[in-house]
PDB file of C-alpha atoms in Angstrom:
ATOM      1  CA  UNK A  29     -53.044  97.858  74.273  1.00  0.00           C
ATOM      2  CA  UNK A  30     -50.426  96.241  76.397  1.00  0.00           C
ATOM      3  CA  UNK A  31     -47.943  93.681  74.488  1.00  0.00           C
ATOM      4  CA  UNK A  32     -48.785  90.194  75.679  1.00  0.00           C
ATOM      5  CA  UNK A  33     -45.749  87.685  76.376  1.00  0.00           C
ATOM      6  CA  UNK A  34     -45.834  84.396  74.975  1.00  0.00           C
ATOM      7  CA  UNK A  35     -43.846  82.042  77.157  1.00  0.00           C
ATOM      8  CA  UNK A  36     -42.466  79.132  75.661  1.00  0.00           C
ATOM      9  CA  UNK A  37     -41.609  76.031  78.128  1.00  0.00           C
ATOM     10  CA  UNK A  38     -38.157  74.931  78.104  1.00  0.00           C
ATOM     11  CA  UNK A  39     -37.567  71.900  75.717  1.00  0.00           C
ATOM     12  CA  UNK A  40     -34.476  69.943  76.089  1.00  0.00           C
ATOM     13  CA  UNK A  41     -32.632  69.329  73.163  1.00  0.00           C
ATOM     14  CA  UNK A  42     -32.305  65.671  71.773  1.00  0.00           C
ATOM     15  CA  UNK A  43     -28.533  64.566  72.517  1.00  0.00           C
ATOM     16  CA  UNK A  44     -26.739  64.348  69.097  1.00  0.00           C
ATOM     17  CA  UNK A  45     -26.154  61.114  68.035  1.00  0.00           C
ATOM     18  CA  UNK A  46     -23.369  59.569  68.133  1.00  0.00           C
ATOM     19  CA  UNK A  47     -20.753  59.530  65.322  1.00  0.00           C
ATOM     20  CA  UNK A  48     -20.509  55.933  63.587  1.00  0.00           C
ATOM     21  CA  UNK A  49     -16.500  55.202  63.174  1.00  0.00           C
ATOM     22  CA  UNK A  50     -15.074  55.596  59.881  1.00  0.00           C
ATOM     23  CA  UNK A  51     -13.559  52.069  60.756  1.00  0.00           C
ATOM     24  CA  UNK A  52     -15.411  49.115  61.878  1.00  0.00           C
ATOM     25  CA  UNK A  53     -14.936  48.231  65.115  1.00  0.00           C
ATOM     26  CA  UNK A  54     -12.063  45.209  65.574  1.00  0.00           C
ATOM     27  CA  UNK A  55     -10.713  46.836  62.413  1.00  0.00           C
ATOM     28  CA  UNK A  56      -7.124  48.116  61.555  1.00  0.00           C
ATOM     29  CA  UNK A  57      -7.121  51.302  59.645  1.00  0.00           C
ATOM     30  CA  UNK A  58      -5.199  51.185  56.668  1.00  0.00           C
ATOM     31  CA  UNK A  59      -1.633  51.452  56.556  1.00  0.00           C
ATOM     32  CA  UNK A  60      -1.835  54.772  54.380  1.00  0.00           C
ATOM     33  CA  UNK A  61      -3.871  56.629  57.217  1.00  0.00           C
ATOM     34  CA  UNK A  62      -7.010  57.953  57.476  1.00  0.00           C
ATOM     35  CA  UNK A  63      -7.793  60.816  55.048  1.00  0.00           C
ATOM     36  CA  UNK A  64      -9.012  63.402  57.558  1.00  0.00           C
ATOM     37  CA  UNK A  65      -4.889  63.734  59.000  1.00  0.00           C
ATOM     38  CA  UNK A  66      -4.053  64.446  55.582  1.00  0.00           C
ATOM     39  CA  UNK A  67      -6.874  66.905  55.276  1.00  0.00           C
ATOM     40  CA  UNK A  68      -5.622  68.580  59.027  1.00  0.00           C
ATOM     41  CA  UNK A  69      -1.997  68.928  58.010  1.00  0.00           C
ATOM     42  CA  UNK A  70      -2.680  70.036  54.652  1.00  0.00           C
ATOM     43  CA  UNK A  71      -1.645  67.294  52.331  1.00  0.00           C
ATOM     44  CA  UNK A  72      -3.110  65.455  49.615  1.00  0.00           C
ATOM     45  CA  UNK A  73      -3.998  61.869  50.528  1.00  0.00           C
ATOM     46  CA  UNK A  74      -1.643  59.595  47.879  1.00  0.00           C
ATOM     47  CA  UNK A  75      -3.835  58.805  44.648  1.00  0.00           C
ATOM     48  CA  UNK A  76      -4.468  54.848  44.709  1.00  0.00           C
ATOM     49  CA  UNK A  77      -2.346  52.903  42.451  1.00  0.00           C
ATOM     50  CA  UNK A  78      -3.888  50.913  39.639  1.00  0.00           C
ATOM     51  CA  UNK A  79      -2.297  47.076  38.946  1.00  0.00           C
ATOM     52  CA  UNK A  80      -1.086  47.325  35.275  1.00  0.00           C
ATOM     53  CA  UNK A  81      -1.242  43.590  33.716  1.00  0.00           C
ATOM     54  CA  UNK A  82       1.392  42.588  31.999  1.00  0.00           C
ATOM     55  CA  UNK A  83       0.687  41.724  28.782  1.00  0.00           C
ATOM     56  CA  UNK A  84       3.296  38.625  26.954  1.00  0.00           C
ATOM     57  CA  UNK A  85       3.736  38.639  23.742  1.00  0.00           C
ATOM     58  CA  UNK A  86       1.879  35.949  21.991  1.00  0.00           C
ATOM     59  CA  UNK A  87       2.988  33.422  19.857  1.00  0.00           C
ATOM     60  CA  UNK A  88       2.632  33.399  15.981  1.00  0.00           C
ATOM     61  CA  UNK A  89      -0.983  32.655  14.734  1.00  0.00           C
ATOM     62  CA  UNK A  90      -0.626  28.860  13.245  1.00  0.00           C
ATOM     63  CA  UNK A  91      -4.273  28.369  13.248  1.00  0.00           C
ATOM     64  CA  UNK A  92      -3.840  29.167   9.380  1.00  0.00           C
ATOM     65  CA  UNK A  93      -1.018  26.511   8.828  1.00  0.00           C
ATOM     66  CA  UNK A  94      -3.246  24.340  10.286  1.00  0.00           C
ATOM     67  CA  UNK A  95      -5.942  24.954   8.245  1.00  0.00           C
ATOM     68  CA  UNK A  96      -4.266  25.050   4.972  1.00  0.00           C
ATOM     69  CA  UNK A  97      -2.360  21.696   5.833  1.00  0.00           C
ATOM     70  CA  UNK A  98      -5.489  20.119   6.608  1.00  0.00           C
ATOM     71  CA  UNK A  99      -7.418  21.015   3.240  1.00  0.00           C
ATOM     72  CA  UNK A 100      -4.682  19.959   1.005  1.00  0.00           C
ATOM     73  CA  UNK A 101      -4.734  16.231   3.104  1.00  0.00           C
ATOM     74  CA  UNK A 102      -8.571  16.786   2.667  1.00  0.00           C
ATOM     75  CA  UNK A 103      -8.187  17.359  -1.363  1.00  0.00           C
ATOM     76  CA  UNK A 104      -5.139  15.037  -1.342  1.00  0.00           C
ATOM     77  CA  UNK A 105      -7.352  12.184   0.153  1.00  0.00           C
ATOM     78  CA  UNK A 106     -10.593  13.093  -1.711  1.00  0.00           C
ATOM     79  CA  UNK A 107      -8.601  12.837  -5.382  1.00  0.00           C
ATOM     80  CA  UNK A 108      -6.952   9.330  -4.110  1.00  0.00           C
ATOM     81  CA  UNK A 109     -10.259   7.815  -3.201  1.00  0.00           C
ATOM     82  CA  UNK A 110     -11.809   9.412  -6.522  1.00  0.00           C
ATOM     83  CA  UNK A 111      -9.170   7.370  -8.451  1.00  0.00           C
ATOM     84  CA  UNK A 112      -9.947   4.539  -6.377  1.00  0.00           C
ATOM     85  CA  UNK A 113     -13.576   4.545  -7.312  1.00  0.00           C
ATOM     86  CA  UNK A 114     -13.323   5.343 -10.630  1.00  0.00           C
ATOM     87  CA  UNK A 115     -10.034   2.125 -11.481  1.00  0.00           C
ATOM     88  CA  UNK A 116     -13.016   0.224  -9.382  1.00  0.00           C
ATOM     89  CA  UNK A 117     -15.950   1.722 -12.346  1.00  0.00           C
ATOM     90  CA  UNK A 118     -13.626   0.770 -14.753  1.00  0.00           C
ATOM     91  CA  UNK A 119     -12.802  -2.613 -13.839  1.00  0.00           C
ATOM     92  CA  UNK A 120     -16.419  -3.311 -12.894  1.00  0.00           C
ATOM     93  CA  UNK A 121     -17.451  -1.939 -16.981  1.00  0.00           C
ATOM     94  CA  UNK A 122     -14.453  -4.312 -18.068  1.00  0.00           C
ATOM     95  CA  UNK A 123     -15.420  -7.363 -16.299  1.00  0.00           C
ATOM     96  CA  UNK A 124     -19.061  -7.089 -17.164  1.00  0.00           C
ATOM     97  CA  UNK A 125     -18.257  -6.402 -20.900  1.00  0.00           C
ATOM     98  CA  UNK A 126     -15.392  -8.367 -21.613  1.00  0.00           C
ATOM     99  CA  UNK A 127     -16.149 -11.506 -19.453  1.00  0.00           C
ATOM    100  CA  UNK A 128     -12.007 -12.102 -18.894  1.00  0.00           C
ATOM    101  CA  UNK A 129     -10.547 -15.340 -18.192  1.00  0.00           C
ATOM    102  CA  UNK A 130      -6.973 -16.689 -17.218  1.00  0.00           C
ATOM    103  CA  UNK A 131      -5.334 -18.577 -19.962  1.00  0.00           C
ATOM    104  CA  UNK A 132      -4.559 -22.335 -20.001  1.00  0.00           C
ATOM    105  CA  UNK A 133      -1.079 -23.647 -20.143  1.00  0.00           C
ATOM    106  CA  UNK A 134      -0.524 -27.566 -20.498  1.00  0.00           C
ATOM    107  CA  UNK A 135       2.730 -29.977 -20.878  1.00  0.00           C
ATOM    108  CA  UNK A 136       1.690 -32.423 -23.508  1.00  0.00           C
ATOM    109  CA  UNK A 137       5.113 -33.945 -23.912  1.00  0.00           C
ATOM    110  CA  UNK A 138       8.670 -33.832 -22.782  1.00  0.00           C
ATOM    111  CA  UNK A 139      11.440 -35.270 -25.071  1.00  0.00           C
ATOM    112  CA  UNK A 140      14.827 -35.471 -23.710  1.00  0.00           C
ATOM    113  CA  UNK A 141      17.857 -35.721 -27.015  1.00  0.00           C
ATOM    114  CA  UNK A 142      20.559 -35.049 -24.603  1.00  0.00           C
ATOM    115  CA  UNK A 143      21.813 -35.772 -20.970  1.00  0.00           C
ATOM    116  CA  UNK A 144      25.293 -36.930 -20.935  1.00  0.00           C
ATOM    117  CA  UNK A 145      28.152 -36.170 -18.555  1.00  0.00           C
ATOM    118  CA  UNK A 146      31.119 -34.818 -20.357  1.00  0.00           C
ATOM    119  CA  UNK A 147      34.658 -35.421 -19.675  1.00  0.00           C
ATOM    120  CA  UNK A 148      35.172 -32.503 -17.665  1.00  0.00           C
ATOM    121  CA  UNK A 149      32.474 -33.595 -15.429  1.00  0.00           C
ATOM    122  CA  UNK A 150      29.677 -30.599 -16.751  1.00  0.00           C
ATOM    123  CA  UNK A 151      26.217 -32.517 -17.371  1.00  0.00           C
ATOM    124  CA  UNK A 152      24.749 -31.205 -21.231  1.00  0.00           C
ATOM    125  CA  UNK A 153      21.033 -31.429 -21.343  1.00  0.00           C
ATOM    126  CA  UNK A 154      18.225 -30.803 -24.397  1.00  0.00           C
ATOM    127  CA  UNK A 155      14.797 -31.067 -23.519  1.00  0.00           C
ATOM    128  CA  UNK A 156      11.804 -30.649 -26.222  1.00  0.00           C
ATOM    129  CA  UNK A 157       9.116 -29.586 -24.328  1.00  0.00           C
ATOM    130  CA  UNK A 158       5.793 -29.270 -26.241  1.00  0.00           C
ATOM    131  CA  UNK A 159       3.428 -27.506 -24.713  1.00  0.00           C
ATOM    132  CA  UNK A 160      -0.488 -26.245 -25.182  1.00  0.00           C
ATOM    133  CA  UNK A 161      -2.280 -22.190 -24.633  1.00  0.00           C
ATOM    134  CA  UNK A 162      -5.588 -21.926 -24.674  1.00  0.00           C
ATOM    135  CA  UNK A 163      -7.230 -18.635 -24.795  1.00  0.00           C
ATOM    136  CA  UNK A 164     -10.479 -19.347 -23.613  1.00  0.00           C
ATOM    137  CA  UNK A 165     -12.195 -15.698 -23.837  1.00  0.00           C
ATOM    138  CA  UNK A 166     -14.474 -14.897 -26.477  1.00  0.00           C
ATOM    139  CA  UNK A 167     -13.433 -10.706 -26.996  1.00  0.00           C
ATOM    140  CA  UNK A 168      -9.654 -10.594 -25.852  1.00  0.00           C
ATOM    141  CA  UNK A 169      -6.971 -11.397 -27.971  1.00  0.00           C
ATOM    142  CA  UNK A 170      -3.509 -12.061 -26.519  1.00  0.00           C
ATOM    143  CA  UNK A 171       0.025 -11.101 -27.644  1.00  0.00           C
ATOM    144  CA  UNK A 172       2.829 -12.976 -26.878  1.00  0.00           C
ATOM    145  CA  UNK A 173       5.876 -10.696 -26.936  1.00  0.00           C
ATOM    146  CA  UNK A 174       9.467 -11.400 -27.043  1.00  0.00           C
ATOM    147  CA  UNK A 175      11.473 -11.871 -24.068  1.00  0.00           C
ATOM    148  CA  UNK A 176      10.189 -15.006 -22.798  1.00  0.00           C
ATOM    149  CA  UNK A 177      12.314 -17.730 -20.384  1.00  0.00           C
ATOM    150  CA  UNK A 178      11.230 -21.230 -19.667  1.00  0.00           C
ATOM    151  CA  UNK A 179      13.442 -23.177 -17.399  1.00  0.00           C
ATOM    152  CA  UNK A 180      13.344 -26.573 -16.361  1.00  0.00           C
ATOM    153  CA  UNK A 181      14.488 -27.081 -12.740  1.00  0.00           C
ATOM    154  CA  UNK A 182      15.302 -30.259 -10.723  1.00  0.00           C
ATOM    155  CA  UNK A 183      14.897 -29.810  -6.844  1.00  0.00           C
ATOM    156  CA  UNK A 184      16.807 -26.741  -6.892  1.00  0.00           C
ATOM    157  CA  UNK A 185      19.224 -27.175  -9.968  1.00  0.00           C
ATOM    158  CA  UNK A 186      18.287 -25.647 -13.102  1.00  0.00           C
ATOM    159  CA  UNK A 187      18.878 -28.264 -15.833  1.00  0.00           C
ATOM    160  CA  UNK A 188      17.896 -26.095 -19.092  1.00  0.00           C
ATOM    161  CA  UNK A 189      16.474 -23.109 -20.287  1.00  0.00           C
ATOM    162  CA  UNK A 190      14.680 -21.565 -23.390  1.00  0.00           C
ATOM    163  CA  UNK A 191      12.017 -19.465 -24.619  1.00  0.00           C
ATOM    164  CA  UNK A 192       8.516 -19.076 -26.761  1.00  0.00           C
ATOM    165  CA  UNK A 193       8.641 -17.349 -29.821  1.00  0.00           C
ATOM    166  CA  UNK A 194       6.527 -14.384 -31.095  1.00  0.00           C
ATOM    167  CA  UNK A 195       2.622 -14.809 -32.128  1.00  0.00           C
ATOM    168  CA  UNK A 196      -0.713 -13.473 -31.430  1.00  0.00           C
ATOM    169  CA  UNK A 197      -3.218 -15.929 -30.100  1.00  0.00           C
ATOM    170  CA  UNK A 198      -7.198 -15.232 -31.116  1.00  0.00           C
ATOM    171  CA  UNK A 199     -10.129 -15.239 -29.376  1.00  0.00           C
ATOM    172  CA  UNK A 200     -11.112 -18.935 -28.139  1.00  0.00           C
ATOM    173  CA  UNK A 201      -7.932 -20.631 -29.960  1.00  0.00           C
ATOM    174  CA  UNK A 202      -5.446 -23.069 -28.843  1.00  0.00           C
ATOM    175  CA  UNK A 203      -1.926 -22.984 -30.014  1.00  0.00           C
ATOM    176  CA  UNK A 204       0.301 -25.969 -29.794  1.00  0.00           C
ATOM    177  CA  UNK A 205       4.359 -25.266 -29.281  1.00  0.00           C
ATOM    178  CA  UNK A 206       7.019 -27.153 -28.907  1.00  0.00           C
ATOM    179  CA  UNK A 207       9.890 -25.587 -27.410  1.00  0.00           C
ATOM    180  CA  UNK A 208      13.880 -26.767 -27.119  1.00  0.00           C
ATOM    181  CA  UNK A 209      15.260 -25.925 -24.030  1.00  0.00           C
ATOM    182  CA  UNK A 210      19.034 -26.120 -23.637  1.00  0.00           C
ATOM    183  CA  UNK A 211      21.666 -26.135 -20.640  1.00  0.00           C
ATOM    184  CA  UNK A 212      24.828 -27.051 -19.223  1.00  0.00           C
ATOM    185  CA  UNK A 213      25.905 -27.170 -15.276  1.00  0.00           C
ATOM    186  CA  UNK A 214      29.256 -27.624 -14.498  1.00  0.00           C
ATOM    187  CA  UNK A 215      30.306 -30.124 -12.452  1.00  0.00           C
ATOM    188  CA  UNK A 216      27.343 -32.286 -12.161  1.00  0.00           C
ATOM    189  CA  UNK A 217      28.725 -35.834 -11.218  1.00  0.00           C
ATOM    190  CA  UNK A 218      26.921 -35.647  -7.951  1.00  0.00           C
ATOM    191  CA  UNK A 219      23.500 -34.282  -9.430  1.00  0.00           C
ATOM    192  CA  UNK A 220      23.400 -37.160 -11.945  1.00  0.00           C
ATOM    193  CA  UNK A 221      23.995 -39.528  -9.360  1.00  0.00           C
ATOM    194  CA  UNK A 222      21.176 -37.811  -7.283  1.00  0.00           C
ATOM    195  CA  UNK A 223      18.666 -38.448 -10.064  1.00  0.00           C
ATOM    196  CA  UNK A 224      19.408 -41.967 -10.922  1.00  0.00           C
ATOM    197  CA  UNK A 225      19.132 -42.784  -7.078  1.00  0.00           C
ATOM    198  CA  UNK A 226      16.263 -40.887  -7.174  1.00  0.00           C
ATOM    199  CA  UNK A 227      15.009 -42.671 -10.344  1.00  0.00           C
ATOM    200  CA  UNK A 228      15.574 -46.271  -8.805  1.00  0.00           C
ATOM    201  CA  UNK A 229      14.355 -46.260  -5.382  1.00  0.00           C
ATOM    202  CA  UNK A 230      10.822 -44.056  -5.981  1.00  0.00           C
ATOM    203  CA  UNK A 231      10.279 -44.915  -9.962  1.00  0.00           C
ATOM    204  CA  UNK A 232       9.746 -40.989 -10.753  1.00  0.00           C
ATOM    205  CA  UNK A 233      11.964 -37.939 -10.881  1.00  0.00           C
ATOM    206  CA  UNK A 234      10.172 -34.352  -9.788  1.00  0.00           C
ATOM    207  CA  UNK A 235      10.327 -31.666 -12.273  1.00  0.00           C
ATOM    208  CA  UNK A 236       9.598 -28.011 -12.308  1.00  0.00           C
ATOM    209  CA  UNK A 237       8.996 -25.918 -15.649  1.00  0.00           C
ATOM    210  CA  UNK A 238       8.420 -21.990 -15.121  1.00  0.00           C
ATOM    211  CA  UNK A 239       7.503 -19.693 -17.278  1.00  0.00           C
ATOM    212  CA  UNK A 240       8.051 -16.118 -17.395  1.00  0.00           C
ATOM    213  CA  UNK A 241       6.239 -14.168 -20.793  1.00  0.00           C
ATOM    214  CA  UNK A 242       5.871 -10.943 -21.577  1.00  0.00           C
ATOM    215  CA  UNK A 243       2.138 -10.390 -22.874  1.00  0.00           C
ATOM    216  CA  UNK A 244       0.224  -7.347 -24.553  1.00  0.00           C
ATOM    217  CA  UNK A 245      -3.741  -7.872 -24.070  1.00  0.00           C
ATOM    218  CA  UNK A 246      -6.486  -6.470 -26.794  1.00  0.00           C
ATOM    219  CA  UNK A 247      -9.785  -5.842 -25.646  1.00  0.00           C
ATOM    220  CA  UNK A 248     -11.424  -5.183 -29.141  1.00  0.00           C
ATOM    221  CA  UNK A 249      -9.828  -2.671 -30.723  1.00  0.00           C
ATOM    222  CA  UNK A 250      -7.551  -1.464 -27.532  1.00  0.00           C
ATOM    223  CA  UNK A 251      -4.077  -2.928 -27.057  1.00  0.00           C
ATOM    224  CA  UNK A 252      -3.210  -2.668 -23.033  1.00  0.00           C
ATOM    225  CA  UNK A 253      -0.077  -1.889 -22.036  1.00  0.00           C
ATOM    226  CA  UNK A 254       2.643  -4.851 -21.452  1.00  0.00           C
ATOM    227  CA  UNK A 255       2.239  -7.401 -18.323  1.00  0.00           C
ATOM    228  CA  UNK A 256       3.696 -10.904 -17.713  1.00  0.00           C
ATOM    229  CA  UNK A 257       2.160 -14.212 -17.288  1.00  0.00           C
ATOM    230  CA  UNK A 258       3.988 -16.349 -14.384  1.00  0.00           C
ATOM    231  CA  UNK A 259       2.979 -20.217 -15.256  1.00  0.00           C
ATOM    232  CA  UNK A 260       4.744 -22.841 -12.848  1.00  0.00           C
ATOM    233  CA  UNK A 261       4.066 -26.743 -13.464  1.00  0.00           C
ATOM    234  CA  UNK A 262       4.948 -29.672 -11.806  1.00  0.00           C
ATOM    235  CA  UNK A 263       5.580 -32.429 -13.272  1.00  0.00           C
ATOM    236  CA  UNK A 264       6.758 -35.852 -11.909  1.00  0.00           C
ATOM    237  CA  UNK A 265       7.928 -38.226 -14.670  1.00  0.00           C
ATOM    238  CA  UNK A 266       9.222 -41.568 -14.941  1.00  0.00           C
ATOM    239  CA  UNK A 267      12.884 -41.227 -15.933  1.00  0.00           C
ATOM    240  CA  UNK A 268      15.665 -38.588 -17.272  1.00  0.00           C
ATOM    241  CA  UNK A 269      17.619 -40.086 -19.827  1.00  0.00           C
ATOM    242  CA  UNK A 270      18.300 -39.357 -23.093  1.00  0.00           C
ATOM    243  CA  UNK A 271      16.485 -40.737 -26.120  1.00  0.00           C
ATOM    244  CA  UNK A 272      14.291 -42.855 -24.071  1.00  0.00           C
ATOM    245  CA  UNK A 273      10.223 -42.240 -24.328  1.00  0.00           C
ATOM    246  CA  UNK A 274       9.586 -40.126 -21.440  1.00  0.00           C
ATOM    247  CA  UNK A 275       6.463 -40.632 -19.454  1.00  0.00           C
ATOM    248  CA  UNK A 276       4.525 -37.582 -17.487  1.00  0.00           C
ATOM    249  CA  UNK A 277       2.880 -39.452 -14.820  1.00  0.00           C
ATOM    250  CA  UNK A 278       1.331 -36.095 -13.326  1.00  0.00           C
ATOM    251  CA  UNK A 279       1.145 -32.062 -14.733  1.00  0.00           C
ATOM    252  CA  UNK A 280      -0.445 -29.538 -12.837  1.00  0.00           C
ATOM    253  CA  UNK A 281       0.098 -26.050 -13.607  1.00  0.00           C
ATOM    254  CA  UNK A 282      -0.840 -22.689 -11.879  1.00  0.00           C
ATOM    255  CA  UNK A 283      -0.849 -19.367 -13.660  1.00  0.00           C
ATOM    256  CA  UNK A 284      -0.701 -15.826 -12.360  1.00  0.00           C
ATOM    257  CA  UNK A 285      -0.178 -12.228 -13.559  1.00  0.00           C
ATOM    258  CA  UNK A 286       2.765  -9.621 -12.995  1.00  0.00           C
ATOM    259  CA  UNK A 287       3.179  -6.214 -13.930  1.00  0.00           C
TER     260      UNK A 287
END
């Protein structure tokens, strides 16, 4: 049986298609060559570099310094305004308890035994002053320590000077006093003349009697620690002369604490 020939027609071969460029069209290549000349003459193409970033050294943590600095101004603030509140408690307990009131001062009378210019022109004065406390609070007792100055000024001369003794004063009690107050300024020829002028043309003569005395204060059976009363009167009286009835036309006095 004869072989039989299959003929197959001739069938053109689809061109190959073109190559697409490594490098885009309108683009450089890049400066370290393309790969494939290293691969022809048998080199390595150069491994890329990697950017290293420098590191700086960094500053000392202070984010702890802060924070311990601000708790101890938070604690430091908390304990002031804890002592605030509890002075304010206290005072509030006091006040509601205790009921306290300023005490009274008064100038009943003012006697005047001596105010003569001597012969070496220095003015002597002695004034009795008698003078009126009141304690008007009903549960605090007040102690009048030593240390005590009462001065008698004129405009801004002081004339004499003295002070009131020792006692305790009760609750609700008035104690009468009558203090001597003593002084000498030297050369007072033109202050005497200043207070009879004074004297004649207006009919009174301005005085000013401070007083500066240490005080202890009991609240029942607690004695607080030592402050000082501040008492300043004014008084405008008729005349300063010696052993002449002396006349206190006005008094008014204020009265303040000090510690």
């Amino acid at each position: 049986m004869a072989d039989h020939q299959r003929i197959y027609p001739d069938v053109e071969a689809p061109p190959a298609a073109a190559e697409a460029p490594l490098v885009p069209t309108g683009a450089s290549k890049s400066d370290k060559g393309d790969p494939a000349d290293f691969h022809h003459q048998g080199q390595h193409p150069p491994f890329p570099r990697r950017t290293i970033p420098v590191t700086h050294s960094k500053p000392p943590p202070i984010r702890r310094k802060r924070s311990c600095l601000c708790r101890c101004l938070c604690w430091t603030v908390s304990l002031i305004l804890l002592q605030i509140i509890l002075v304010a408690i206290t005072a509030g307990i006091i006040f509601l308890v205790f009921r306290p009131k300023l005490p009274k001062f008064t100038v009943d009378k003012l006697q005047i035994t001596q105010f003569n210019l001597n012969d070496d022109q220095s003015l002597s004065a002695t004034f009795d002053v008698s003078i009126t406390a009141r304690n008007p609070n009903k549960k605090i007792g007040i102690y009048y320590e030593g240390g005590s100055r009462l001065n008698v000024w004129y405009t801004g001369t002081k004339l004499c000077e003295g002070g009131l003794p020792k006692f305790y004063q009760g609750h609700r009690n008035t104690t009468q006093l009558v203090v001597q107050l003593t002084g000498q300024n030297p050369d007072a020829s033109g202050l005497l003349s200043t207070l009879q002028q004074q004297q004649q043309q207006t009919g009174n003569v301005p005085l000013t009697l401070r007083v500066r005395q240490p005080v202890r204060i009991k609240l029942g059976g607690l004695k607080l620690p030592k402050v000082k009363f501040l008492v300043r009167c004014r008084l405008l009286v008729d005349s300063v002369s010696a052993n002449n009835d002396i006349t206190i036309q006005s008094s008014s006095c204020k009265f303040r604490f000090r510690l």
